[in-house]
Short mmCIF file of C-alpha atoms in Angstrom, two decimals:
data_model
loop_
_atom_site.label_atom_id
_atom_site.label_comp_id
_atom_site.label_asym_id
_atom_site.label_seq_id
_atom_site.Cartn_x
_atom_site.Cartn_y
_atom_site.Cartn_z
CA UNK G 560 124.69 143.87 143.14
CA UNK G 561 125.60 144.87 139.64
CA UNK G 562 122.00 144.97 138.53
CA UNK G 563 121.00 146.75 141.78
CA UNK G 564 123.79 149.46 141.24
CA UNK G 565 122.60 150.16 137.61
CA UNK G 566 119.01 150.61 138.81
CA UNK G 567 119.88 152.83 141.76
CA UNK G 568 121.85 155.22 139.34
CA UNK G 569 119.21 155.36 136.90
CA UNK G 570 116.18 155.72 139.42
CA UNK G 571 116.57 159.53 139.15
CA UNK G 572 116.59 159.84 135.46
CA UNK G 573 112.75 160.30 135.29
CA UNK G 574 113.29 163.28 137.84
CA UNK G 575 115.37 165.43 135.34
CA UNK G 576 118.68 163.59 136.24
CA UNK G 577 119.59 162.51 132.65
CA UNK G 578 121.81 159.65 133.61
CA UNK G 579 123.07 156.51 131.98
CA UNK G 580 125.39 153.65 132.89
CA UNK G 581 128.01 152.14 130.69
CA UNK G 582 128.94 148.44 131.77
CA UNK G 583 132.06 147.28 129.99
CA UNK G 584 132.48 143.19 130.16
CA UNK G 585 136.05 142.39 130.34
CA UNK G 586 136.89 138.96 129.05
CA UNK G 587 140.36 137.32 129.46
CA UNK G 588 141.61 134.78 126.85
CA UNK G 589 142.25 131.28 128.45
CA UNK G 590 143.28 133.01 131.73
CA UNK G 591 144.09 129.86 133.77
CA UNK G 592 146.14 128.29 130.86
CA UNK G 593 148.11 131.37 130.61
CA UNK G 594 149.37 131.50 134.22
CA UNK G 595 153.22 131.91 134.62
CA UNK G 596 154.42 129.74 137.68
CA UNK G 597 157.16 132.35 138.24
CA UNK G 598 154.88 135.36 138.42
CA UNK G 599 152.71 133.18 140.61
CA UNK G 600 155.38 132.66 143.31
CA UNK G 601 156.26 136.33 143.31
CA UNK G 602 152.72 137.22 143.91
CA UNK G 603 152.48 135.06 146.77
CA UNK G 604 155.49 136.54 148.24
CA UNK G 605 154.01 140.20 147.54
CA UNK G 606 150.78 138.98 149.25
CA UNK G 607 152.41 138.04 152.35
CA UNK G 608 152.61 134.26 152.37
CA UNK G 609 155.13 132.95 154.90
CA UNK G 610 158.62 132.43 153.34
CA UNK G 611 158.77 128.72 154.73
CA UNK G 612 155.94 127.89 152.35
CA UNK G 613 157.49 129.24 149.21
CA UNK G 614 159.78 126.27 148.40
CA UNK G 615 156.75 123.93 149.08
CA UNK G 616 154.66 125.96 146.70
CA UNK G 617 157.50 126.19 144.10
CA UNK G 618 157.80 122.12 144.14
CA UNK G 619 153.98 122.07 143.59
CA UNK G 620 154.33 124.02 140.24
CA UNK G 621 157.76 122.69 139.09
CA UNK G 622 158.10 119.81 136.44
CA UNK G 623 154.28 119.50 136.01
CA UNK G 624 153.47 116.89 133.48
CA UNK G 625 150.37 115.56 131.75
CA UNK G 626 149.17 112.54 129.70
CA UNK G 627 145.81 112.15 127.37
CA UNK G 628 143.86 108.92 127.63
CA UNK G 629 141.52 108.32 124.53
CA UNK G 630 139.71 104.82 124.11
CA UNK G 631 141.96 103.07 126.70
CA UNK G 632 144.99 104.50 124.86
CA UNK G 633 147.51 106.71 126.79
CA UNK G 634 149.90 109.34 125.46
CA UNK G 635 153.39 110.14 126.28
CA UNK G 636 153.94 112.46 129.16
CA UNK G 637 154.38 116.00 128.24
CA UNK G 638 155.99 118.73 130.52
CA UNK G 639 153.66 121.79 130.83
CA UNK G 640 155.53 125.05 130.31
CA UNK G 641 152.88 126.92 132.34
CA UNK G 642 149.22 127.30 133.13
CA UNK G 643 147.41 127.09 136.23
CA UNK G 644 146.79 123.65 137.89
CA UNK G 645 143.20 123.09 137.68
CA UNK G 646 140.97 120.69 139.59
CA UNK G 647 142.46 121.66 142.95
CA UNK G 648 142.11 124.65 145.24
CA UNK G 649 145.59 125.76 145.13
CA UNK G 650 145.09 126.33 141.11
CA UNK G 651 142.22 128.67 142.11
CA UNK G 652 144.18 130.43 144.93
CA UNK G 653 147.16 131.07 142.69
CA UNK G 654 144.97 132.65 139.90
CA UNK G 655 143.48 135.01 142.68
CA UNK G 656 146.94 135.71 144.21
CA UNK G 657 148.24 136.54 140.71
CA UNK G 658 145.50 138.77 139.83
CA UNK G 659 145.06 140.65 142.98
CA UNK G 660 146.70 143.79 141.77
CA UNK G 661 144.60 143.81 138.79
CA UNK G 662 143.90 147.74 138.26
CA UNK G 663 140.79 148.95 139.99
CA UNK G 664 141.12 152.77 139.41
CA UNK G 665 137.40 153.50 140.39
CA UNK G 666 135.15 152.95 143.61
CA UNK G 667 134.70 149.33 144.55
CA UNK G 668 130.80 149.78 143.96
CA UNK G 669 131.53 149.99 140.24
CA UNK G 670 133.85 147.09 139.78
CA UNK G 671 132.58 143.38 139.64
CA UNK G 672 134.79 140.48 139.61
CA UNK G 673 134.05 136.80 139.24
CA UNK G 674 137.19 134.47 138.81
CA UNK G 675 138.54 135.69 135.34
CA UNK G 676 135.45 137.67 134.40
CA UNK G 677 135.40 141.49 135.14
CA UNK G 678 132.71 144.04 134.87
CA UNK G 679 133.25 147.95 135.11
CA UNK G 680 130.42 150.23 135.53
CA UNK G 681 130.77 154.07 134.73
CA UNK G 682 127.81 156.31 135.72
CA UNK G 683 127.55 159.07 132.97
CA UNK G 684 125.82 162.48 133.36
CA UNK G 685 124.61 163.21 129.97
CA UNK G 686 124.42 166.98 130.54
CA UNK G 687 128.26 167.47 131.33
CA UNK G 688 129.94 164.58 129.67
CA UNK G 689 130.56 166.26 126.36
CA UNK G 690 128.42 164.83 123.72
CA UNK G 691 129.38 165.08 120.04
CA UNK G 692 127.92 164.30 116.74
CA UNK G 693 128.90 162.91 113.56
CA UNK G 694 129.04 164.73 110.12
CA UNK G 695 127.59 162.15 107.78
CA UNK G 696 128.39 164.10 104.75
CA UNK G 697 132.14 163.42 105.40
CA UNK G 698 131.91 159.73 106.45
CA UNK G 699 128.60 157.64 107.15
CA UNK G 700 129.58 155.83 110.57
CA UNK G 701 128.51 152.37 111.17
CA UNK G 702 128.64 152.51 115.00
CA UNK G 703 126.39 155.68 115.56
CA UNK G 704 122.61 155.45 116.37
CA UNK G 705 120.12 157.08 114.50
CA UNK G 706 120.17 159.97 117.02
CA UNK G 707 123.63 160.80 115.67
CA UNK G 708 125.06 161.40 119.22
CA UNK G 709 128.29 159.97 120.30
CA UNK G 710 130.47 160.29 123.50
CA UNK G 711 134.14 160.17 122.47
CA UNK G 712 136.39 157.63 124.38
CA UNK G 713 138.62 160.43 125.67
CA UNK G 714 135.64 161.96 127.75
CA UNK G 715 135.06 158.67 129.53
CA UNK G 716 136.96 157.11 132.63
CA UNK G 717 136.56 153.49 131.14
CA UNK G 718 138.99 154.24 128.42
CA UNK G 719 141.57 155.06 130.94
CA UNK G 720 140.68 151.84 132.82
CA UNK G 721 140.95 149.71 129.80
CA UNK G 722 144.41 151.18 128.88
CA UNK G 723 145.43 150.20 132.44
CA UNK G 724 144.07 146.65 132.34
CA UNK G 725 145.81 146.15 128.81
CA UNK G 726 149.23 147.42 130.22
CA UNK G 727 148.56 145.08 133.43
CA UNK G 728 147.79 142.10 131.32
CA UNK G 729 150.95 142.35 129.18
CA UNK G 730 153.03 142.25 132.48
CA UNK G 731 151.39 139.32 133.58
CA UNK G 732 152.05 137.60 130.35
CA UNK G 733 148.25 137.16 129.89
CA UNK G 734 145.73 138.10 126.99
CA UNK G 735 142.80 140.01 126.57
CA UNK G 736 139.81 138.50 124.32
CA UNK G 737 138.96 141.44 122.54
CA UNK G 738 136.24 139.87 120.26
CA UNK G 739 134.24 138.82 123.61
CA UNK G 740 134.91 142.25 125.35
CA UNK G 741 131.58 144.09 124.95
CA UNK G 742 129.90 147.36 126.10
CA UNK G 743 126.35 147.33 127.45
CA UNK G 744 124.77 150.98 127.54
CA UNK G 745 121.83 151.26 130.21
CA UNK G 746 119.99 154.47 129.11
CA UNK G 747 116.33 155.45 129.49
CA UNK G 748 116.69 158.92 128.18
CA UNK G 749 114.72 159.48 124.99
CA UNK G 750 116.72 162.58 123.73
CA UNK G 751 120.18 161.44 124.58
CA UNK G 752 120.58 157.89 122.99
CA UNK G 753 124.15 157.65 122.33
CA UNK G 754 126.98 155.33 121.16
CA UNK G 755 130.56 155.29 122.03
CA UNK G 756 133.97 154.38 120.50
CA UNK G 757 136.00 152.90 123.31
CA UNK G 758 139.14 151.10 122.18
CA UNK G 759 140.91 148.12 123.67
CA UNK G 760 144.37 147.42 122.30
CA UNK G 761 143.38 149.56 119.07
CA UNK G 762 140.30 147.83 118.34
CA UNK G 763 136.87 149.44 118.86
CA UNK G 764 134.84 147.62 121.74
CA UNK G 765 131.38 146.27 120.44
CA UNK G 766 128.26 147.72 121.81
CA UNK G 767 125.53 145.34 122.34
CA UNK G 768 121.98 145.39 123.55
CA UNK G 769 122.25 142.02 125.52
CA UNK G 770 124.56 139.71 127.22
CA UNK G 771 124.66 136.58 129.05
CA UNK G 772 126.45 137.04 132.53
CA UNK G 773 127.07 134.04 134.62
CA UNK G 774 124.23 132.27 132.82
CA UNK G 775 121.68 135.11 133.06
CA UNK G 776 120.59 137.05 130.14
CA UNK G 777 120.80 140.78 130.72
CA UNK G 778 119.38 143.35 128.25
CA UNK G 779 119.95 147.03 127.99
CA UNK G 780 116.41 147.81 129.04
CA UNK G 781 116.70 145.40 131.99
CA UNK G 782 113.60 143.43 131.42
CA UNK G 783 113.61 139.65 131.67
CA UNK G 784 111.53 138.56 128.69
CA UNK G 785 114.64 137.03 126.88
CA UNK G 786 115.90 135.50 129.86
CA UNK G 787 112.58 133.94 130.64
CA UNK G 788 112.47 132.57 127.10
CA UNK G 789 115.80 131.16 127.39
CA UNK G 790 115.16 129.37 130.74
CA UNK G 791 111.87 127.86 129.47
CA UNK G 792 113.51 126.62 126.13
CA UNK G 793 116.46 124.88 128.15
CA UNK G 794 113.98 123.39 130.58
CA UNK G 795 111.78 122.02 128.12
CA UNK G 796 114.80 120.38 126.56
CA UNK G 797 115.39 118.83 130.15
CA UNK G 798 111.93 117.31 130.13
CA UNK G 799 113.10 114.66 127.78
CA UNK G 800 114.68 112.94 130.81
CA UNK G 801 111.61 112.81 132.68
CA UNK G 802 109.58 111.67 129.49
CA UNK G 803 111.89 108.85 129.04
CA UNK G 804 112.04 108.09 132.69
CA UNK G 805 108.19 107.85 132.78
CA UNK G 806 108.12 104.92 130.25
CA UNK G 807 110.17 102.70 132.67
CA UNK G 808 108.51 103.72 136.06
CA UNK G 809 105.31 105.11 137.33
CA UNK G 810 106.54 105.79 140.84
CA UNK G 811 105.82 109.28 141.42
CA UNK G 812 108.61 109.82 144.03
CA UNK G 813 111.22 108.75 141.58
CA UNK G 814 109.89 111.12 138.80
CA UNK G 815 109.62 113.90 141.21
CA UNK G 816 113.34 113.72 142.11
CA UNK G 817 114.20 113.58 138.31
CA UNK G 818 112.01 116.80 137.93
CA UNK G 819 113.49 118.74 140.80
CA UNK G 820 117.09 117.68 139.96
CA UNK G 821 116.98 118.28 136.13
CA UNK G 822 114.12 120.76 135.34
CA UNK G 823 113.26 122.85 138.35
CA UNK G 824 116.77 123.52 138.97
CA UNK G 825 116.91 125.47 135.78
CA UNK G 826 113.64 127.15 136.16
CA UNK G 827 115.11 128.67 139.34
CA UNK G 828 118.48 129.52 138.00
CA UNK G 829 119.26 133.09 139.35
CA UNK G 830 115.63 133.64 140.61
CA UNK G 831 116.63 136.03 143.33
CA UNK G 832 117.79 138.31 140.59
CA UNK G 833 114.65 138.31 138.33
CA UNK G 834 111.79 136.95 140.25
CA UNK G 835 110.28 140.55 141.21
CA UNK G 836 110.81 142.18 137.74
CA UNK G 837 108.74 139.27 136.03
CA UNK G 838 105.58 140.35 133.99
CA UNK G 839 102.57 138.17 134.43
CA UNK G 840 103.07 136.59 131.12
CA UNK G 841 106.72 135.54 132.22
CA UNK G 842 105.15 133.99 135.42
CA UNK G 843 102.85 132.07 133.32
CA UNK G 844 105.34 130.98 130.97
CA UNK G 845 107.48 129.33 133.77
CA UNK G 846 104.41 127.92 135.64
CA UNK G 847 103.32 126.26 132.47
CA UNK G 848 106.71 124.13 132.48
CA UNK G 849 106.02 122.79 135.97
CA UNK G 850 102.26 122.11 135.00
CA UNK G 851 103.47 119.88 132.07
CA UNK G 852 106.05 118.07 134.60
CA UNK G 853 103.14 117.27 136.99
CA UNK G 854 100.96 115.90 134.32
CA UNK G 855 103.80 113.48 133.43
CA UNK G 856 104.43 112.54 136.89
CA UNK G 857 101.26 111.76 137.88
CA UNK G 858 99.84 110.46 134.54
CA UNK G 859 96.05 109.43 134.83
CA UNK G 860 95.84 110.61 138.35
CA UNK G 861 96.27 114.36 137.16
CA UNK G 862 93.16 116.42 137.52
CA UNK G 863 94.07 120.11 138.18
CA UNK G 864 97.35 121.81 138.73
CA UNK G 865 96.30 122.81 142.40
CA UNK G 866 95.59 119.18 143.17
CA UNK G 867 98.76 117.99 141.71
CA UNK G 868 100.82 120.47 143.83
CA UNK G 869 99.00 119.09 147.02
CA UNK G 870 99.17 115.18 145.98
CA UNK G 871 103.02 115.81 145.39
CA UNK G 872 103.83 118.20 148.27
CA UNK G 873 105.39 120.81 145.69
CA UNK G 874 105.12 124.55 145.95
CA UNK G 875 104.10 126.61 142.69
CA UNK G 876 107.11 128.28 141.23
CA UNK G 877 105.86 131.71 142.29
CA UNK G 878 105.68 130.62 145.97
CA UNK G 879 108.86 128.83 145.72
CA UNK G 880 110.68 131.92 144.24
CA UNK G 881 109.63 133.90 147.17
CA UNK G 882 110.73 131.43 149.62
CA UNK G 883 114.13 131.45 147.79
CA UNK G 884 114.48 135.19 147.79
CA UNK G 885 113.99 135.21 151.78
CA UNK G 886 116.38 132.52 152.35
CA UNK G 887 118.77 134.34 150.16
CA UNK G 888 118.39 137.47 152.13
CA UNK G 889 118.72 135.94 155.52
CA UNK G 890 122.02 134.08 154.21
CA UNK G 891 123.17 137.48 153.18
CA UNK G 892 123.06 138.60 156.77
CA UNK G 893 125.62 136.01 157.77
CA UNK G 894 128.11 137.51 155.38
CA UNK G 895 129.98 140.60 156.11
CA UNK G 896 130.39 141.80 152.50
CA UNK G 897 126.68 141.07 151.61
CA UNK G 898 125.26 142.33 154.80
CA UNK G 899 125.61 145.87 153.82
CA UNK G 900 122.86 145.43 151.22
CA UNK G 901 120.27 144.95 153.93
CA UNK G 902 121.24 147.77 156.52
CA UNK G 903 119.54 147.50 159.95
CA UNK G 904 117.37 150.38 160.95
CA UNK G 905 118.42 152.39 164.08
CA UNK G 906 116.71 154.73 166.27
CA UNK G 907 118.35 158.06 166.90
CA UNK G 908 116.05 159.07 169.74
CA UNK G 909 115.91 155.66 171.23
CA UNK G 910 112.12 155.63 171.47
CA UNK G 911 110.43 152.34 170.92
CA UNK G 912 107.61 152.39 168.16
CA UNK G 913 104.83 150.13 167.36
CA UNK G 914 105.35 149.51 163.87
CA UNK G 915 109.06 150.19 163.24
CA UNK G 916 110.84 148.33 160.29
CA UNK G 917 114.14 146.29 161.34
CA UNK G 918 115.76 147.02 157.99
CA UNK G 919 116.10 150.21 155.82
CA UNK G 920 114.37 149.88 152.51
CA UNK G 921 115.86 151.76 149.74
CA UNK G 922 114.30 154.91 148.51
CA UNK G 923 112.68 154.38 145.12
CA UNK G 924 111.63 157.08 142.53
CA UNK G 925 110.58 154.55 139.76
CA UNK G 926 108.23 151.53 139.49
CA UNK G 927 111.28 149.93 137.88
CA UNK G 928 113.51 150.09 140.75
CA UNK G 929 110.74 149.58 143.18
CA UNK G 930 110.13 146.00 141.60
CA UNK G 931 113.73 144.92 141.42
CA UNK G 932 115.53 142.41 143.71
CA UNK G 933 116.99 144.40 146.44
CA UNK G 934 114.01 146.66 147.73
CA UNK G 935 111.69 143.95 147.41
CA UNK G 936 113.92 141.64 149.48
CA UNK G 937 114.11 144.20 152.13
CA UNK G 938 110.50 144.28 152.37
CA UNK G 939 110.48 140.39 152.69
CA UNK G 940 113.02 140.70 155.73
CA UNK G 941 110.92 143.24 157.37
CA UNK G 942 107.53 141.06 157.01
CA UNK G 943 109.55 138.09 158.10
CA UNK G 944 110.78 140.23 161.13
CA UNK G 945 107.38 141.35 161.98
CA UNK G 946 105.91 137.88 162.01
CA UNK G 947 108.85 136.69 164.20
CA UNK G 948 108.00 139.49 166.81
CA UNK G 949 104.37 138.87 166.84
CA UNK G 950 105.12 135.25 167.43
CA UNK G 951 107.20 135.82 170.58
CA UNK G 952 104.76 138.24 171.66
CA UNK G 953 101.97 135.80 171.51
CA UNK G 954 104.18 133.20 173.38
CA UNK G 955 105.07 135.94 176.18
CA UNK G 956 101.78 137.12 176.71
CA UNK G 957 100.46 133.97 178.57
CA UNK G 958 103.52 134.09 180.92
CA UNK G 959 103.05 137.75 181.77
CA UNK G 960 99.50 137.28 182.55
CA UNK G 961 100.59 134.25 184.70
CA UNK G 962 103.09 136.50 186.54
CA UNK G 963 100.59 139.25 187.12
CA UNK G 964 97.74 136.99 188.59
CA UNK G 965 100.19 135.57 191.00
CA UNK G 966 101.47 139.01 192.09
CA UNK G 967 97.82 140.20 192.73
CA UNK G 968 97.12 136.88 194.94
CA UNK G 969 100.20 137.60 196.80
CA UNK G 970 98.98 141.13 197.41
#
């Protein structure tokens, strides 16, 4: 959703809309370890937990102790002054309850939370935001691009949001990790390349050109070259499991399971996000890893990649990623919050058309947004629905013919 929001905002930049998106990735330092049990109980009360359950929750957080075991040696019991209980559902619920009032002074589509990670987007109109420039004769800046354009922090809503988050963090007795909090600027304008000097607790937030978000490398130009290189590198490291196993067994079924669990799972990590944006080179790099794995599994029986896929009953990575994208889209339709990504089309006049599409496809102005995840998955759903309707039509046609014949015989 975050990447789709960025692409939608930038989709009109080529049509004279000089727009950029500022993404601030906020990181909390040891968020679970810094939970205060007293504040957790207060948050449960504020969020409507029944009063009869509060004593039970208090007993769970009181007098929590731990010990450490190392090489069969057990330490003494130590009382924990705070921190959320990890390894149980209540530990996660307590964190979500305590952070439920985290400041969100912007629209919901511009805030993205995942447990203790928070990303805030700000769509910037470069023609009206108030751009400034440095005077290099007075001081040579270290955080300004060659364009010498900077957007002052006071002109950005994100600065006000960061200050509110900082105040909220102090009230909750937590701590922000200023070193890991970064800015990522998505800007395709050639004449308005800018930097900014956002501050968090008095320190300037560093602006980076790439970041890793939930295991996926996202770059400021939103291409997937570096992410593909990282996936291929890590997958090749995992191939050592397959190499070692092939020395002890030649059973292709066992080796196939090892490959699917250890290597292919990595090759498909977050595939729904980046599959449609891959270049032909990226696709070849990924497919090459599977080709090497099949060569190890089959050994001397390997003749060609297509024959190996047929012998082992394995799909090519290209076909499998398409299947995963379709499966993901169908599963989104079952979840209320994700169903909005794939809105169903409705007819105002009520007329039935022959080639009507079941789902609305986002309007795209650029090839960049056209070849992104959400518009392509919307098209996949429409193709899938058409095939389903055609199958049903073919099944119904013989029944209708039989009914018409019986009616004509009666007449």
